[in-house]
Structures are given as C-alpha cells and as structure tokens.
Amino acid sequence: MVKDPVEVYCRLRPLENRNDLVCVESLSNTMVQLVPPGGSLAHKYNSKEIQYTFRFVFDENTSQKSLFETVALPLVADLLGGKNGLLFTYGITSSGKTYTMTGTPQDGGILPRSLDVIFNSIRVLQAHRYVFKSDKMNGFDVQTIAEAMVEQSAEVPVTPKTPRAKRRDFELEWAERIQEETVISNIDQDSVYSVFVSYVEIYNNYIYDLLEDAPIDPIKPKPPQSKILREDSNRDMYVFGVTELEVKSSDEAFEAFYKGQQRRRVAHTALNTESSRSHSVFTIRLVQGPLDPQGAEVLQDKSQIRVSQLSLVDLAGSERTGRTRNTGDRLREAGNINASLMALRTCIEILRENQTQGTNKMVPYRETKLTNLFKRFFEGEGKVRMIVCVNPCAGDYDETLHVMRFAEMTQEVMISRATPIPSTPVSLGLRVGRGNLYREAVRKAKEEGGNLQELLAPGVYSLGAPFPDLMMFDDEASFECLIQFLIARKSRREVLLNDLASKQNTFRNQIIEVEKESLSMKQEIHILKMELETRRQQVRSLENKLSSTEHTTEILRQKVGQYERSKQTLEYELGEKEMLLNQGEQEKQKICVQMEDRLISERERMRKIMERRLAEKQAELEAKMCLTGEKIQQLREILNSQEDWEFLVGEGLGPRQLSSKSEPRLSCGPKATPVGSRSRNTPAMTSSHSDTKLNVEQTSTPSRSMAVANPRHKRSQSSGGEKWIDHRPPGSLEYGTVLQPVMKKKKSVSKLKAKDVTGKDAARYVLTHQEQDMDGEVETKLYKVFKKLF
Ligand SMILES: Nc1ncnc2c1ncn2[C@@H]1O[C@H](COP(=O)(O)OP(=O)(O)OP(=O)(O)O)[C@@H](O)[C@H]1O
C-alpha cells in the first residue's frame, strides 16, 4: 500500500508589538530558523540557530485564503471524493491556532472556507433531508424520498431556548462573513450527498458534545454529561451518542459551529475554566449514495453508501506547566492537556519507530481520548495534515523549540494513501450521466412542461439518429434515402422491441424472484427484528453497566490521582524531615565530640588543680601535724612539770587526772617551754581571754608555749533564720574575753541540740573556736555551716 508522510505546515503569526524581539524567521518557503534569544535556556547552554524544514512555511503576511488553498482545499477535495482527512493546529497559547482554524468574519479560517467549498460543490447534488439517517453506530441507513418526507413532516419542531437571541448574535457577528467561492467540479454527478456535522471538545480527558441541546444553567451550572468512545464495525473509534446535525448549507453548518462555540464559552465561564485549555474537534461527514438507474432517487442499498470524514482539530496550547505558573485546577487542566499532547507525541514517536525501524511496538492510542480519536486517521487511510502555529516573539523561544521538534518528528510518520474509489458502481450496471439526464428532464418538465417519463425515455432507449432533413421531391434518391432510414429504424425498433421484451421477461422473472426473496426476507427480517430487539435490550443494559463502570473507574482514577498526589506530598515532607533529622543527628554528634573534648580537657585541668590543691593541703596538713606534734610535746612537758601539777592540784584537779609520765617530744617544731610561773598567775580554766593574752605575751617563746586553755574553745554559735545560736559553757565569763562577731538576732545556747540547728528558725550555725596561734596570739575561728548541709 502506498503511504504518504504526515504533511506539516508552519505558520508564523505577526508580532503583537512591532518592537518585540523575534526568535523565529522564515528563510524560504520551506525553512524556518530558530535563533536563541538572550535569557532562554538554549542561549544559556550556548545553543546555535536551528533550521527546521516543513512542507511549506507561511510567513506573517500569508492570507487566510492562500493558506486554505494550500493546506485544506486538497482535504476538502478528498472528502468529496470519499476519502478521510485530519487537519489539526498545534502550537503554544496565542500562537494563532484558533485564528487559523476559525478566522474572523471578514477573513474566515479553514473551517468556514471548507464548509463553503463543500456546499458550493454539492449544491445540486444534495440528497433530500433524512434520506440518509444515522444508524447510531457510526453508520448510515438509506430511505426513499417519500419515507424521508414522512419523517420530516412527523418531526416535532424543537424550539430552542433562546433561538432569536442566538440567531441575532450569529447574524451580528458572522452573517456578513465573506464566503469562499471555490468549487470542486470533478465530483461524481451520479450520486447524491448529505453533510453531517458534529462538534465535541475534550477537556480534562472528558469528551463533551457541544451541539447537544441540553440547557446550561449559568446560575447553578452542572457539569455537562461527558461522552464515551466506541468502536464501530470497521474498528474505527467514534463518540457514542454524539449529536450529528444534517446541514443543507454552509451557513447552517457554520451556525451549528458557532452555537457550539457559544455553548463552550458559556459552560467554561460558568464553571470558571478556560476554553482554550481544551481540544475542540469539528467533524464534517459527507454521506454519498449512488442514484438509481433512473437518476431520480438514491439507490436503496445501504452497502453502496460511502461515508467520508474530515476532522478539523484545534488543539489546546502546548505550553508547559512551569512557565504558566498554574496552580490547583489550572494545574490539573494543564496536566491533562500536557498528558494528552504527550500521549499524542508518544503515539507519533512509536508509530514512526515502527515504520522506520520495522519494530512492532504497541501504539498507546488508548492512553487519552484525543489519541484514541486520532487512531482512525493514523492507522487508516487518508491524509493527515498539521499546521504548526508559531508566535515568533522571543519570549516564547523555549516552548517554540519543543513545538518545532515535535512537528519535525511528526513529518516522518507515514499514512496509507486512500484507495481510489470508482465514481459509479459499474458492477451494478448503472449508466454514467443518469443524474444529469434526470435533472435536465426535471428542469425541462418544470420550465417547458411535458411528461417527465417521456422526457426521460430518450435517455434510456433511442431509435437512432433523428429523421434526415429531406425535401420531398420526386426524385428516387430522396425516397431511397428515406426508405433506408426507415428500414434501419424498423430493424432498430425490432431489436429494441426484442430487447424490451426480453428485458421485460427478465425483469418479470426478476420481480418474481425478488418477490419470493422478499417474502422469505420479510420472514427473516421479522425474526431478525425480534432478535435485534433482544440484542438491543442486552446492549442497553450493557451500556448502562458500562457507563456505571466507567463512572466508577473515573472516580477511582481521580481518587488514585489524589492519593498519588498526597503520597508525593507526604514523601516530600518525609524527605525533608529525614533531612532535618540527619542534620540534627550530625549536629548532635558534633556537639558530643566537642563536649567530650571539653570534658577531657576540663578533667585534665581539674585533675591538675586538684593535684596542686592536694599537694598544698598535704603540705598544710604536714605543717599542722608538725604544729600539733609540737603542741602535744609542749603539753607533755607541761604535764611533766611538777610545779604545774601542784598548782593544778591546788586548784582542785586530782593528781591522777593530770599525772603523766614524761612523753617523748615530737620531732617537728621548736622545743616547747613549760609555761611555769606564767601559769601560776593564770586563773585556772576559767581565765579570761585578756588574761590568756597577757600570759601569752609574758611568754618568751609564745609559739612554743602550751595553747591558752580557753574555756570558750567549746563555745559555738549557731543561727537559724535571723537568730544566732550561741553555744557556750555554763556559767558566765568575764565580759570582753572572747572575740566574737556581732550578730543580730542571735540565739546562744550552752548545749547544742539537734533542733537548734535543724529547726526551721535556725538556718545557720556558727562554731567559734579559739586557740593560740604560732605567735602566741589568740586566734578565733568561726565555722559557719548552712542548714542545707544538715
Ligand atoms: N496570522 C495572524 N494574523 C493576524 N492576527 C493573528 C494571527 N494569528 C493570530 N492572530 C491573533 O493573535 C491572537 C491570538 O490568536 P489565537 O487566539 O488564534 O491563538 P491560539 O493559539 O488559538 O491561542 P489558545 O491556545 O489560547 O486558544 C488573536 O487575537 C488573533 O487574532
């Protein structure tokens, strides 16, 4: 089978602002160049200019008409010739897709021009309305004009909701539109034609019927009912239950398109969405049936009906989500647009790979509704054409680059060329030109009067050339000529009569046969009708099941989408938290290491301090021990002194109590000298501090003398809260003998009890201790203890 590549055309739109920087320029009729402007990703990575070649490049000054004639007119001719075609516009938002497809009333785009050309070409060849009738399964039934008229008259006129207003809008906007006048002449004149249009939009991967007459409530809008895709008996995908309007003029067809656009706009405004974010598919189906032998009516044979289709698709903008900074619903929309365009891209890539490399990969048409609809064009026969719309504005460079790449790749996909169809079903023995004969006879019958059948007869049977133009003279030659003519005529008449008789005979036999056949067929039809009814019921119930399953699937799909999105969010959050946790852990470890280092150094420092203090304390202790040893030695010496003993005995102390033997002196400290006479002057154990001091002063070597026996050495002071406790021995002491701190609210006790120091009023406790120091001076020591320690 012969295959042709997908034909890709490029159209550059004029700049919105003349002073804008451009990034695309056309080099020739087939080549454009992309120049990376400063600031684009490509410029960042030092990309060079890139050239792209297309079948044709239309620059900014190209008119709508010339574009239509180059790109769309061949497709319209194919449609009239019974072949399929697909034409779609592709590009980013505001690149001129809609302008190219629809245009303006003054300068129509491809769609209105295509409709004009179709109706210009089939004007007198149009079938009576309802002769072709949709069988609701993407096919058509045929019926006689009489049946069609009955159906038409039985049709209840539908009153549109706001017909006048809409019509007024249409008239205001488009009624004055300039029509395309091109006519395609080489179409089969022995057929009749009907045009059906449908208009759907694919939004968020749902298909909506834009010609359905369901009212839209702008106050409380309900989402319109979406349609599903089905496969017909030829395995072609079609929108099940879509409204297909039979139109009899380009105005009627364009009005239907306009109405669809209005509905689209109202629905999108009411639902706060954007129509340019949906793909719109306007489909023109041309149904063609051969005329019967008389050329009067369409042949009542469904198998002879030919249906061709031209789909005009205005794709949504192909920009990526990042650039538009969409959020929420817009992001979902953009995601769906991108998903369907990505799916289209993937299908085209795989198709190209299968074709160029001989692989047999499955093309994922089923992925989206858009690709599923396109399947019949990519897999079937016909032409596929794409117009890449480009806004040369430098700001769109990065997106335009993607568009160009996709467009270039698409050109490599091959589509099977449509098989040529014979203009008249010769196999049926139908005569060429019967249509024109019939129409001519009708015209004559109308204009000049006469019987239509008679007027038609010469077209069917002819006795030969008309009578020769002879002057009736009495000459032999003229008679001879006339005789010859009449003989020829007679013999031709006989032949024709025989032919007629045999044909009548055959026809009669055929009628009998047909009658028999018809009888058996009627019975068969009856059985089939019953079977059909049962099947229809089954189909209906299956359809119901299918739509409820589809609904459930859709809900589940949405839920899965939601879950996936929340999963992604949670994963992202988890990732962030883990990262924070890891950072915290690392921080902790760092601090631990620092603290350990500090601990070690601190320990080391403390150890050194402690060692130094210990050494100091040891030295101090040793010094004290030496002192104590000396004191003990001095005490021994005193005890050994006889005089002292006597004095002490005289004072009331028993000799046994004080008797002692000479003790060896302690080695440390200076030699102790007994207090001797000094002691004698000292009043026993109760001597005052001043006395003691006096005694000490009298001592030549006070440091070596015995410590002054100061009865106050046991005396202590304690305080609780604001009160001080004075712990002193019984009996009064001479005033001024003891050095003690002045303490307010003190409380003195002679015998210390636990409650004095643990009671709630006694927070502090002071023990006063006095002894002679190295110089013989009385040294008073105060030991303060805080309650906390008890
Ligand atoms: N070739 C052109 N000549 C003059 N004006 C143009 C041309 N192409 C586009 N425009 C203007 O540019 C504007 C945007 O064009 P259009 O709406 O067709 O873009 P789009 O690609 O369909 O955008 P979207 O994807 O948003 O539907 C319109 O105002 C249109 O009139």
PDB file of N, CA, C and O in Angstrom, residues 717-726 744-747 755-766 785 787:
ATOM      1  N   GLN A 717      28.507  29.121 118.177  1.00  0.00           N
ATOM      2  CA  GLN A 717      27.343  29.953 117.880  1.00  0.00           C
ATOM      3  C   GLN A 717      26.615  29.367 116.675  1.00  0.00           C
ATOM      4  O   GLN A 717      27.232  28.846 115.751  1.00  0.00           O
ATOM      5  N   SER A 718      25.372  29.446 116.779  1.00  0.00           N
ATOM      6  CA  SER A 718      24.593  28.983 115.617  1.00  0.00           C
ATOM      7  C   SER A 718      23.479  29.970 115.341  1.00  0.00           C
ATOM      8  O   SER A 718      23.098  30.714 116.212  1.00  0.00           O
ATOM      9  N   SER A 719      23.025  30.004 114.214  1.00  0.00           N
ATOM     10  CA  SER A 719      21.901  30.902 113.895  1.00  0.00           C
ATOM     11  C   SER A 719      20.886  30.178 113.045  1.00  0.00           C
ATOM     12  O   SER A 719      21.228  29.298 112.271  1.00  0.00           O
ATOM     13  N   GLY A 720      19.667  30.540 113.199  1.00  0.00           N
ATOM     14  CA  GLY A 720      18.593  29.971 112.347  1.00  0.00           C
ATOM     15  C   GLY A 720      17.773  31.134 111.852  1.00  0.00           C
ATOM     16  O   GLY A 720      17.273  31.909 112.633  1.00  0.00           O
ATOM     17  N   GLY A 721      17.614  31.279 110.566  1.00  0.00           N
ATOM     18  CA  GLY A 721      16.913  32.448 110.019  1.00  0.00           C
ATOM     19  C   GLY A 721      17.664  33.687 110.450  1.00  0.00           C
ATOM     20  O   GLY A 721      18.856  33.817 110.206  1.00  0.00           O
ATOM     21  N   GLU A 722      16.995  34.519 111.176  1.00  0.00           N
ATOM     22  CA  GLU A 722      17.600  35.757 111.632  1.00  0.00           C
ATOM     23  C   GLU A 722      18.234  35.610 113.013  1.00  0.00           C
ATOM     24  O   GLU A 722      18.822  36.515 113.537  1.00  0.00           O
ATOM     25  N   LYS A 723      18.063  34.413 113.615  1.00  0.00           N
ATOM     26  CA  LYS A 723      18.567  34.247 115.001  1.00  0.00           C
ATOM     27  C   LYS A 723      19.866  33.491 115.004  1.00  0.00           C
ATOM     28  O   LYS A 723      20.059  32.572 114.212  1.00  0.00           O
ATOM     29  N   TRP A 724      20.720  33.919 115.905  1.00  0.00           N
ATOM     30  CA  TRP A 724      22.008  33.231 116.039  1.00  0.00           C
ATOM     31  C   TRP A 724      21.969  32.388 117.302  1.00  0.00           C
ATOM     32  O   TRP A 724      21.324  32.702 118.275  1.00  0.00           O
ATOM     33  N   ILE A 725      22.701  31.297 117.240  1.00  0.00           N
ATOM     34  CA  ILE A 725      22.748  30.421 118.422  1.00  0.00           C
ATOM     35  C   ILE A 725      24.142  30.537 119.014  1.00  0.00           C
ATOM     36  O   ILE A 725      25.139  30.345 118.311  1.00  0.00           O
ATOM     37  N   ASP A 726      24.180  30.917 120.244  1.00  0.00           N
ATOM     38  CA  ASP A 726      25.485  30.990 120.917  1.00  0.00           C
ATOM     39  C   ASP A 726      25.601  29.797 121.840  1.00  0.00           C
ATOM     40  O   ASP A 726      24.867  29.628 122.781  1.00  0.00           O
ATOM     41  N   LYS A 744      23.284  40.038 114.729  1.00  0.00           N
ATOM     42  CA  LYS A 744      21.961  40.460 115.158  1.00  0.00           C
ATOM     43  C   LYS A 744      21.073  39.255 115.287  1.00  0.00           C
ATOM     44  O   LYS A 744      21.260  38.264 114.577  1.00  0.00           O
ATOM     45  N   LYS A 745      20.109  39.376 116.145  1.00  0.00           N
ATOM     46  CA  LYS A 745      19.110  38.342 116.374  1.00  0.00           C
ATOM     47  C   LYS A 745      19.742  37.006 116.650  1.00  0.00           C
ATOM     48  O   LYS A 745      19.361  35.985 116.125  1.00  0.00           O
ATOM     49  N   LYS A 746      20.821  37.020 117.368  1.00  0.00           N
ATOM     50  CA  LYS A 746      21.458  35.738 117.642  1.00  0.00           C
ATOM     51  C   LYS A 746      20.772  35.055 118.804  1.00  0.00           C
ATOM     52  O   LYS A 746      20.123  35.681 119.622  1.00  0.00           O
ATOM     53  N   LYS A 747      20.968  33.780 118.834  1.00  0.00           N
ATOM     54  CA  LYS A 747      20.434  32.987 119.962  1.00  0.00           C
ATOM     55  C   LYS A 747      21.567  32.118 120.431  1.00  0.00           C
ATOM     56  O   LYS A 747      22.143  31.364 119.639  1.00  0.00           O
ATOM     57  N   LYS A 755      17.665  20.262 117.414  1.00  0.00           N
ATOM     58  CA  LYS A 755      16.651  21.204 116.923  1.00  0.00           C
ATOM     59  C   LYS A 755      17.205  22.628 116.739  1.00  0.00           C
ATOM     60  O   LYS A 755      16.666  23.411 115.963  1.00  0.00           O
ATOM     61  N   ASP A 756      18.322  22.917 117.507  1.00  0.00           N
ATOM     62  CA  ASP A 756      18.893  24.240 117.357  1.00  0.00           C
ATOM     63  C   ASP A 756      19.468  24.459 115.953  1.00  0.00           C
ATOM     64  O   ASP A 756      19.545  25.580 115.483  1.00  0.00           O
ATOM     65  N   VAL A 757      19.885  23.375 115.409  1.00  0.00           N
ATOM     66  CA  VAL A 757      20.463  23.549 114.078  1.00  0.00           C
ATOM     67  C   VAL A 757      19.574  23.050 112.940  1.00  0.00           C
ATOM     68  O   VAL A 757      19.751  23.418 111.789  1.00  0.00           O
ATOM     69  N   THR A 758      18.589  22.217 113.283  1.00  0.00           N
ATOM     70  CA  THR A 758      17.714  21.712 112.194  1.00  0.00           C
ATOM     71  C   THR A 758      16.361  22.378 112.166  1.00  0.00           C
ATOM     72  O   THR A 758      15.633  22.274 111.191  1.00  0.00           O
ATOM     73  N   GLY A 759      16.014  23.091 113.270  1.00  0.00           N
ATOM     74  CA  GLY A 759      14.706  23.763 113.324  1.00  0.00           C
ATOM     75  C   GLY A 759      14.539  24.788 112.204  1.00  0.00           C
ATOM     76  O   GLY A 759      15.531  25.250 111.628  1.00  0.00           O
ATOM     77  N   LYS A 760      13.285  25.112 111.930  1.00  0.00           N
ATOM     78  CA  LYS A 760      13.072  25.989 110.782  1.00  0.00           C
ATOM     79  C   LYS A 760      13.577  27.419 111.018  1.00  0.00           C
ATOM     80  O   LYS A 760      13.839  28.144 110.071  1.00  0.00           O
ATOM     81  N   ASP A 761      13.721  27.807 112.320  1.00  0.00           N
ATOM     82  CA  ASP A 761      14.215  29.145 112.578  1.00  0.00           C
ATOM     83  C   ASP A 761      15.725  29.228 112.522  1.00  0.00           C
ATOM     84  O   ASP A 761      16.303  30.296 112.458  1.00  0.00           O
ATOM     85  N   ALA A 762      16.376  28.043 112.635  1.00  0.00           N
ATOM     86  CA  ALA A 762      17.822  28.070 112.641  1.00  0.00           C
ATOM     87  C   ALA A 762      18.364  27.665 111.290  1.00  0.00           C
ATOM     88  O   ALA A 762      18.460  26.490 110.981  1.00  0.00           O
ATOM     89  N   ALA A 763      18.666  28.651 110.497  1.00  0.00           N
ATOM     90  CA  ALA A 763      19.142  28.337 109.164  1.00  0.00           C
ATOM     91  C   ALA A 763      20.651  28.245 109.124  1.00  0.00           C
ATOM     92  O   ALA A 763      21.195  27.531 108.303  1.00  0.00           O
ATOM     93  N   ARG A 764      21.309  28.964 110.076  1.00  0.00           N
ATOM     94  CA  ARG A 764      22.770  28.948 110.062  1.00  0.00           C
ATOM     95  C   ARG A 764      23.315  28.603 111.428  1.00  0.00           C
ATOM     96  O   ARG A 764      22.645  28.802 112.426  1.00  0.00           O
ATOM     97  N   TYR A 765      24.462  28.096 111.403  1.00  0.00           N
ATOM     98  CA  TYR A 765      25.066  27.654 112.660  1.00  0.00           C
ATOM     99  C   TYR A 765      26.517  28.067 112.634  1.00  0.00           C
ATOM    100  O   TYR A 765      27.210  27.869 111.630  1.00  0.00           O
ATOM    101  N   VAL A 766      26.969  28.660 113.781  1.00  0.00           N
ATOM    102  CA  VAL A 766      28.354  29.123 113.822  1.00  0.00           C
ATOM    103  C   VAL A 766      29.047  28.521 115.045  1.00  0.00           C
ATOM    104  O   VAL A 766      28.536  28.558 116.140  1.00  0.00           O
ATOM    105  N   VAL A 785      28.161  26.997 109.182  1.00  0.00           N
ATOM    106  CA  VAL A 785      27.561  25.857 108.462  1.00  0.00           C
ATOM    107  C   VAL A 785      26.141  26.240 108.066  1.00  0.00           C
ATOM    108  O   VAL A 785      25.443  26.844 108.856  1.00  0.00           O
ATOM    109  N   LYS A 787      22.287  25.349 106.839  1.00  0.00           N
ATOM    110  CA  LYS A 787      21.329  24.296 107.158  1.00  0.00           C
ATOM    111  C   LYS A 787      21.259  23.218 106.087  1.00  0.00           C
ATOM    112  O   LYS A 787      21.111  22.043 106.377  1.00  0.00           O
TER     113      LYS A 787
END
